[in-house]
PDB file of C-alpha atoms and ligand atoms in Angstrom:
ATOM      1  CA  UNK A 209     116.001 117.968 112.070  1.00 93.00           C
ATOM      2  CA  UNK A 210     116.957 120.385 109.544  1.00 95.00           C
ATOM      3  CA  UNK A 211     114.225 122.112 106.687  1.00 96.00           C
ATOM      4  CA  UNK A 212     114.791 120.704 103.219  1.00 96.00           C
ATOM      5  CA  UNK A 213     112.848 120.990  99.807  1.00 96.00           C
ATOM      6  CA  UNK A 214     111.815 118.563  97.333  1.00 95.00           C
ATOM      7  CA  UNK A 215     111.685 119.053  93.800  1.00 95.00           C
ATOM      8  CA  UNK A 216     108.621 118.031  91.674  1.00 94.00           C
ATOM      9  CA  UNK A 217     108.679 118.523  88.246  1.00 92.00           C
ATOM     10  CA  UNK A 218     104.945 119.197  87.165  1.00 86.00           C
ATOM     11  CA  UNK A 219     105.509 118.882  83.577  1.00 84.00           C
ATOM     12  CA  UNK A 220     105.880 115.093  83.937  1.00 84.00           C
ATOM     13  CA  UNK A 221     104.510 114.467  87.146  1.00 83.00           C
ATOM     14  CA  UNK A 222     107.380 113.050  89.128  1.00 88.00           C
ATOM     15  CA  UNK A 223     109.566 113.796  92.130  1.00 91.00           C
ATOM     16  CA  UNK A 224     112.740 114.458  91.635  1.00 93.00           C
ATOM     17  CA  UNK A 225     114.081 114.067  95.008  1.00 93.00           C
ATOM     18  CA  UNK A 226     112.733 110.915  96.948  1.00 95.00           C
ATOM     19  CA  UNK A 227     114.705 108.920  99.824  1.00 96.00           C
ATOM     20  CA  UNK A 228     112.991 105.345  99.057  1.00 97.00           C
ATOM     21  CA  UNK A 229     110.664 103.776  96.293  1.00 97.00           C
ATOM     22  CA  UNK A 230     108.527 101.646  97.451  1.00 98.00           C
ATOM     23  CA  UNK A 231     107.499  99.014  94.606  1.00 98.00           C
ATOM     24  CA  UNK A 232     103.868  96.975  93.943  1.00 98.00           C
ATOM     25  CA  UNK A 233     103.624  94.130  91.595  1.00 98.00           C
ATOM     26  CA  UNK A 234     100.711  91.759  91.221  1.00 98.00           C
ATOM     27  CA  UNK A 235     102.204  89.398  93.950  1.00 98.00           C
ATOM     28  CA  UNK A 236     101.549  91.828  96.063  1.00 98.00           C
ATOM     29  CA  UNK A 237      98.320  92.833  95.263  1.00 97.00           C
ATOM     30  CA  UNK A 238      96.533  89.286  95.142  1.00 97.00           C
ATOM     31  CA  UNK A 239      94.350  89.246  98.337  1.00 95.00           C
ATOM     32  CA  UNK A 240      92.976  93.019  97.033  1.00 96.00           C
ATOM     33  CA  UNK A 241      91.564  92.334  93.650  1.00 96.00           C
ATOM     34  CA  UNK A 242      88.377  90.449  92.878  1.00 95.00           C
ATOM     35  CA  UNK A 243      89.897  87.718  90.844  1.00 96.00           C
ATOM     36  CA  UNK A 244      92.680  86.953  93.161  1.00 96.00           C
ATOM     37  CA  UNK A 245      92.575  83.299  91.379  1.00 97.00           C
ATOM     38  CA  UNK A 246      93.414  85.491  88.179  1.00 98.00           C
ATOM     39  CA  UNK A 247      95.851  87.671  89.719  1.00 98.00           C
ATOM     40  CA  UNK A 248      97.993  84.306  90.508  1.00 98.00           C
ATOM     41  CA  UNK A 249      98.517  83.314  87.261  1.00 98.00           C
ATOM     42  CA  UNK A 250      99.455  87.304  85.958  1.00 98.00           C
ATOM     43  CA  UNK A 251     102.098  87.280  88.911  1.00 98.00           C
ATOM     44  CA  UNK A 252     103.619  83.893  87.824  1.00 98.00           C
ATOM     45  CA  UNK A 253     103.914  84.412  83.696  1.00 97.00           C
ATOM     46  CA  UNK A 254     104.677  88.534  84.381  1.00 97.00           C
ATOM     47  CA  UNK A 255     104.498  89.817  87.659  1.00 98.00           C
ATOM     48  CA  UNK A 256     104.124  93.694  86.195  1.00 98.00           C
ATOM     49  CA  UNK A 257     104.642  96.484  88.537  1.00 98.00           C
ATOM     50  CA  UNK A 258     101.144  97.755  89.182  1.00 98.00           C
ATOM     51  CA  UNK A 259     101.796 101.309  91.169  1.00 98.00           C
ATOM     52  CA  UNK A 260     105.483 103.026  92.941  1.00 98.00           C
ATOM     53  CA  UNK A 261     105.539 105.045  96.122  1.00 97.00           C
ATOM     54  CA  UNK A 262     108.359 107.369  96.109  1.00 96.00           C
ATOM     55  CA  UNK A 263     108.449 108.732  99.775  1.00 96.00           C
ATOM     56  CA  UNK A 264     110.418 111.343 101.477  1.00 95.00           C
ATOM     57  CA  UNK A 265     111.470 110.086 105.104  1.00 95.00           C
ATOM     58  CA  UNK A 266     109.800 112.533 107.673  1.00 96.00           C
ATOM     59  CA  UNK A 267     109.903 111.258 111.429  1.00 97.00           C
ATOM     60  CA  UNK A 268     106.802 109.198 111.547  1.00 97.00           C
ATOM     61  CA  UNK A 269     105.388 111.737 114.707  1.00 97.00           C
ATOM     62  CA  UNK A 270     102.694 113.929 115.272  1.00 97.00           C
ATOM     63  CA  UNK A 271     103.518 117.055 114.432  1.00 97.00           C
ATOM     64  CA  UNK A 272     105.258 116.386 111.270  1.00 98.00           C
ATOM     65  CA  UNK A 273     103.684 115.919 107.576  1.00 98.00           C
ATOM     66  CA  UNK A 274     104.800 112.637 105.603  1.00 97.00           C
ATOM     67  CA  UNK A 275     104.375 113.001 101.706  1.00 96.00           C
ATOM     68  CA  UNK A 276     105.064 111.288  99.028  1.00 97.00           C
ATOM     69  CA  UNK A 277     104.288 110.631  94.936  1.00 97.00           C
ATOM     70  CA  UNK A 278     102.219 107.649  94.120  1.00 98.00           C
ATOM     71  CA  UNK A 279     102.506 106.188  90.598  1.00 97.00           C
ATOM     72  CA  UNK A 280     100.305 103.983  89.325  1.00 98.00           C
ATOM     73  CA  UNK A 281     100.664 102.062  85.979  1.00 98.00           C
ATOM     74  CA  UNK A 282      97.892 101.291  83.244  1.00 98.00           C
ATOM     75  CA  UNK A 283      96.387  97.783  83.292  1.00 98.00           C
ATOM     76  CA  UNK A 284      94.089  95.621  84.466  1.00 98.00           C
ATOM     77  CA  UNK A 285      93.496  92.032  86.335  1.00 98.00           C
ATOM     78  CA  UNK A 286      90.768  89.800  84.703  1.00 97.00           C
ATOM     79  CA  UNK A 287      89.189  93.690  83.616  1.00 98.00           C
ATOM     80  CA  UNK A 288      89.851  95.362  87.164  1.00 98.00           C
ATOM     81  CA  UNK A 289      92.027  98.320  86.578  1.00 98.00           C
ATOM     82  CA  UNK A 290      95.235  98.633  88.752  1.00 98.00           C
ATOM     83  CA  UNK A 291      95.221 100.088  91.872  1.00 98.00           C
ATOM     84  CA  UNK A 292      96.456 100.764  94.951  1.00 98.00           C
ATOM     85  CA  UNK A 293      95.969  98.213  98.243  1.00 98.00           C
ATOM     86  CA  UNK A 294      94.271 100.507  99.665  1.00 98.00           C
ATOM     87  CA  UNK A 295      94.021 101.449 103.646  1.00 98.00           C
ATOM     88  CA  UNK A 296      92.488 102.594 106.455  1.00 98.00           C
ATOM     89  CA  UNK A 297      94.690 104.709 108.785  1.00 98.00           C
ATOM     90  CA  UNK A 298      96.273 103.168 111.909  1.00 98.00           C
ATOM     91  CA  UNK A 299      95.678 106.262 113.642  1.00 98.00           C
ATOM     92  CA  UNK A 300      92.076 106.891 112.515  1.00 95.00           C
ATOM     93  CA  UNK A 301      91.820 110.714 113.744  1.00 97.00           C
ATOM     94  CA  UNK A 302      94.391 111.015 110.570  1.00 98.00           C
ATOM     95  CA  UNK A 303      92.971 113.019 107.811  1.00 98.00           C
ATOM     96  CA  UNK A 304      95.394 113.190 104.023  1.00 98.00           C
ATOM     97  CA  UNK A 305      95.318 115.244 101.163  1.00 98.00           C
ATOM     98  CA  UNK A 306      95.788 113.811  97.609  1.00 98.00           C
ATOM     99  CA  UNK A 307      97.113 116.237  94.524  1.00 97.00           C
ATOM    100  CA  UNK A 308      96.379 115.102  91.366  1.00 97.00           C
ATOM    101  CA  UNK A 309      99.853 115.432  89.193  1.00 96.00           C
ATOM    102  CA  UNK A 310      99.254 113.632  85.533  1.00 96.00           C
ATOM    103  CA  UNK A 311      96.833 111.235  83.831  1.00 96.00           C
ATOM    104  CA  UNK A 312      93.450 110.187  85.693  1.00 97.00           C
ATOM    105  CA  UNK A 313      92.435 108.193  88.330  1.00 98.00           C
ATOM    106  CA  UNK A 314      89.225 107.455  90.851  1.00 98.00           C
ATOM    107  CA  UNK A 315      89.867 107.726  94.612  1.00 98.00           C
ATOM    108  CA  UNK A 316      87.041 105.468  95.953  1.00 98.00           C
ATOM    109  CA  UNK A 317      86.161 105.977  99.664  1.00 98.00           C
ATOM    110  CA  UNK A 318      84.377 103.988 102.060  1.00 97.00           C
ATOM    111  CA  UNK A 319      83.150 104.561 105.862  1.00 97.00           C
ATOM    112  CA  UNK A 320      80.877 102.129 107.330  1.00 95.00           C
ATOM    113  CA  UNK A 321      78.075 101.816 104.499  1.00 90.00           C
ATOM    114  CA  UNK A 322      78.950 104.868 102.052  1.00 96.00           C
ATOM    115  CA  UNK A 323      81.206 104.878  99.630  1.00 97.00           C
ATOM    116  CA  UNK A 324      82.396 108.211  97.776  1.00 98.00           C
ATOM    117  CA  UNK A 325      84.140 108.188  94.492  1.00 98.00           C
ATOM    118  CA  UNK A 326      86.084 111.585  93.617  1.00 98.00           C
ATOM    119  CA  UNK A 327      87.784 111.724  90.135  1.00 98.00           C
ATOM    120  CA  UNK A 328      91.221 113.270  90.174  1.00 98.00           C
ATOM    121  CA  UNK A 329      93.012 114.821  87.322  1.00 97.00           C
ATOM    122  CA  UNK A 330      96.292 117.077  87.559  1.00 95.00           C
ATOM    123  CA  UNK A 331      95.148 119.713  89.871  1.00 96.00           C
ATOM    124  CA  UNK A 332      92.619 118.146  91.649  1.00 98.00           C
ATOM    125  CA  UNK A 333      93.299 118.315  95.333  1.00 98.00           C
ATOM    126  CA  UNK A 334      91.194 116.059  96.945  1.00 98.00           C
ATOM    127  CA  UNK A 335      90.353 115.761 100.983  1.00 98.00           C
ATOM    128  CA  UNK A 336      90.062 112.586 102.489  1.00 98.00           C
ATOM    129  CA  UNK A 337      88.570 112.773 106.284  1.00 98.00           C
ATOM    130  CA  UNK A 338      89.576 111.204 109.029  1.00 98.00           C
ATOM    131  CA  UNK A 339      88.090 107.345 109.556  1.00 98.00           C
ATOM    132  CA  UNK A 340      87.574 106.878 105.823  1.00 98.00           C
ATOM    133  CA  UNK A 341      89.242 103.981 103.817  1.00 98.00           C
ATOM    134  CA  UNK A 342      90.702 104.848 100.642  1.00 98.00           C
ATOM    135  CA  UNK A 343      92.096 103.621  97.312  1.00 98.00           C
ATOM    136  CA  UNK A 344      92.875 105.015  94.347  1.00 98.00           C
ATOM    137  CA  UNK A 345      92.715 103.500  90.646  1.00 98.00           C
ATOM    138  CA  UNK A 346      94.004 104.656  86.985  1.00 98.00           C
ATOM    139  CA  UNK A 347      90.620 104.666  84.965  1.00 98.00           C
ATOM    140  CA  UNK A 348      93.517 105.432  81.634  1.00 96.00           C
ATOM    141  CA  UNK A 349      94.471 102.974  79.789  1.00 93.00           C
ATOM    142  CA  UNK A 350      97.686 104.052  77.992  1.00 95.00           C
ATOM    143  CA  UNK A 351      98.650 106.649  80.869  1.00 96.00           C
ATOM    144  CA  UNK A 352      99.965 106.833  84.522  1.00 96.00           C
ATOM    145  CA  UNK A 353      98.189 108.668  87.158  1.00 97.00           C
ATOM    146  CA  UNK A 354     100.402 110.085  89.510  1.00 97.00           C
ATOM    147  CA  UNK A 355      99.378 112.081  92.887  1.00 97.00           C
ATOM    148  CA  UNK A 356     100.702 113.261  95.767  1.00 97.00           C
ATOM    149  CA  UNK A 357      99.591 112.577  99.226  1.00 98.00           C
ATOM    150  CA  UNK A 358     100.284 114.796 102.331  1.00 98.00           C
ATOM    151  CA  UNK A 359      99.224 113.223 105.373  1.00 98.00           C
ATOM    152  CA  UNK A 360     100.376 113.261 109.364  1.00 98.00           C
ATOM    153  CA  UNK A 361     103.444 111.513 110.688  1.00 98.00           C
ATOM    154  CA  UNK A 362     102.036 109.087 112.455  1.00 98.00           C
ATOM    155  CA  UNK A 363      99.025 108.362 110.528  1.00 98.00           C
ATOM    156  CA  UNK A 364     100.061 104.628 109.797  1.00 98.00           C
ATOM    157  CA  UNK A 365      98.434 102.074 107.836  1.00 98.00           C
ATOM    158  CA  UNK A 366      95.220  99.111 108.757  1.00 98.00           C
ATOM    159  CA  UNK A 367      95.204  97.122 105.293  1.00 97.00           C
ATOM    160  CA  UNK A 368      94.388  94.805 107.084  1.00 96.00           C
ATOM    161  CA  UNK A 369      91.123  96.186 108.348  1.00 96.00           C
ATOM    162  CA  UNK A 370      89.930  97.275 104.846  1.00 95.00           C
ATOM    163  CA  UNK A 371      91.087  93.678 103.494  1.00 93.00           C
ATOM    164  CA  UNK A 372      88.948  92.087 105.902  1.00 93.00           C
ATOM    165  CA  UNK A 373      85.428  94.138 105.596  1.00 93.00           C
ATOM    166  CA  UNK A 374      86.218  94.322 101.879  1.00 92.00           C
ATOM    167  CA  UNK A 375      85.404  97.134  99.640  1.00 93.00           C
ATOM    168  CA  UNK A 376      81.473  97.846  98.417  1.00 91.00           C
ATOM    169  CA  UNK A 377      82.507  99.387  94.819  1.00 96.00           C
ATOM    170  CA  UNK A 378      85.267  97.789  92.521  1.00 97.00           C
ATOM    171  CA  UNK A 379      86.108  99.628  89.206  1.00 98.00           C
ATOM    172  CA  UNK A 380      86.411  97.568  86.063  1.00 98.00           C
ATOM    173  CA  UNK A 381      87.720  98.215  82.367  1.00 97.00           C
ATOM    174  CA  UNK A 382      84.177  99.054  80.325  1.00 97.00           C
ATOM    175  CA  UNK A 383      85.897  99.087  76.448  1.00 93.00           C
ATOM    176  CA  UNK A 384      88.151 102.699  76.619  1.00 90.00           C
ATOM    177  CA  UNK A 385      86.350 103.411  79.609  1.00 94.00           C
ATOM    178  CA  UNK A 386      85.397 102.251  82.868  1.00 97.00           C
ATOM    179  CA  UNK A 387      82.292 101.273  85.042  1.00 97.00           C
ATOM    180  CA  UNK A 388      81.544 101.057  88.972  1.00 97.00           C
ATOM    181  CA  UNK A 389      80.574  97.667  89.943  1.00 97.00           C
ATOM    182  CA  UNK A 390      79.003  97.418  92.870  1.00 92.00           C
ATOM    183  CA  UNK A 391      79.387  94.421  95.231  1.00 83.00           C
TER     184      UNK A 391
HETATM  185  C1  LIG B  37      99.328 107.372 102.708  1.00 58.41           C
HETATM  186  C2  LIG B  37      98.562 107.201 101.459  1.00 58.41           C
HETATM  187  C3  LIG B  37      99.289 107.024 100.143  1.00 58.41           C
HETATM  188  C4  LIG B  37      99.324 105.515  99.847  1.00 58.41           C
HETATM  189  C5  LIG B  37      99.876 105.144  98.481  1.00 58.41           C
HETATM  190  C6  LIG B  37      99.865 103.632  98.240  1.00 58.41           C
HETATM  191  O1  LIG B  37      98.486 107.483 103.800  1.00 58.41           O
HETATM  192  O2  LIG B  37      97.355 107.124 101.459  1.00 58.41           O
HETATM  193  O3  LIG B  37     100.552 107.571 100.144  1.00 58.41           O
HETATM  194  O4  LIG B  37     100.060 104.866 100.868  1.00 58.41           O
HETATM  195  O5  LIG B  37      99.111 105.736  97.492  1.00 58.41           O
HETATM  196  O6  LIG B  37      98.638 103.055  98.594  1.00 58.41           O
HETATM  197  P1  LIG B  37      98.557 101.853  99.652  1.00 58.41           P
HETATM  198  O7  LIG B  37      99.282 102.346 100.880  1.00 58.41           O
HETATM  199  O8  LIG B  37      97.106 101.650  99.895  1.00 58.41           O
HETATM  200  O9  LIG B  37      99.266 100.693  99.060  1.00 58.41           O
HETATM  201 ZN1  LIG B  38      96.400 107.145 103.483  1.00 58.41          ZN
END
């Protein structure tokens, strides 16, 4: 393959070039959030778009880097804020990098029994190790947080793994702010 370039504009916090969007309503989130039962009835009277993935394609092999923009919308579900499925890697030796673009948002972490919660803002590059879950919510209200990930080709996605052993630390609307419940 040939080099190319991507243009993000940092003023705004978007990517101007992208080759597919991926798209995340409430539907899709229901078996993530704590109040699936709540979730339901959201998706049916307004399924809102809870968080876009706008991904550059990058042969999905080791050697290469994927990235890609992650937007994620304000709101909550029954007080949890909106936030991303969340994953552990397919290929767990994977480490990723997360940029912090606009707004605010947490990136919770898990591995085994810890949990680690790093708060990202725009500049806040943030290191996520190989073998650890992670998530990310917007803890704004009336704002996006946008980041961007960088993370190997073949990395790959276990929701399903994360979905399963569930996650210990859930972060819910507390007035204008927000608290860590733990579970
Ligand atoms: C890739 C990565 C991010 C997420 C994106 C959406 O390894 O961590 O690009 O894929 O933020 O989150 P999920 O994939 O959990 O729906
Ligand atoms: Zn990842």
């Amino acid at each position: 393959m040939k080099p190319f370039y991507s243009r993000i504009n940092f003023e705004k916090g978007l990517l101007l070039d992208y080759d597919k969007k991926v798209i995340r309503r409430i539907s899709d989130i229901i078996p993530y959030v704590s109040d699936s039962k709540a979730a339901e009835e959201m998706a049916e009277n307004d399924d809102k778009i809870v968080y876009e993935v706008l991904q550059r394609n990058v042969p999905q092999e080791p050697g290469h880097i994927q990235h890609s923009i992650t937007i994620i919308k304000p709101g909550n579900i029954q007080g949890e804020l909106f936030m991303t499925k969340g994953h552990y890697h397919g290929n767990e030796q994977s480490a990723e990098i997360y940029l912090g673009l606009r707004g605010r948002g947490l990136l919770v972490m898990q591995k085994d029994e810890q949990t680690e919660i790093i708060e990202m803002r725009k500049g806040t590059a943030a290191y996520i190790p190989p073998k650890w879950a992670h998530r990310t919510i917007n803890i704004n209200a009336d704002q996006d947080f946008v980041f961007m990930s960088f993370f190997p080709g073949d990395a790959g996605y276990d929701y399903k793994k994360l979905q399963q052993e569930g996650i210990n630390i859930r972060i819910m609307k507390d007035g204008d702010n927000y608290k860590e419940v733990n579970i």
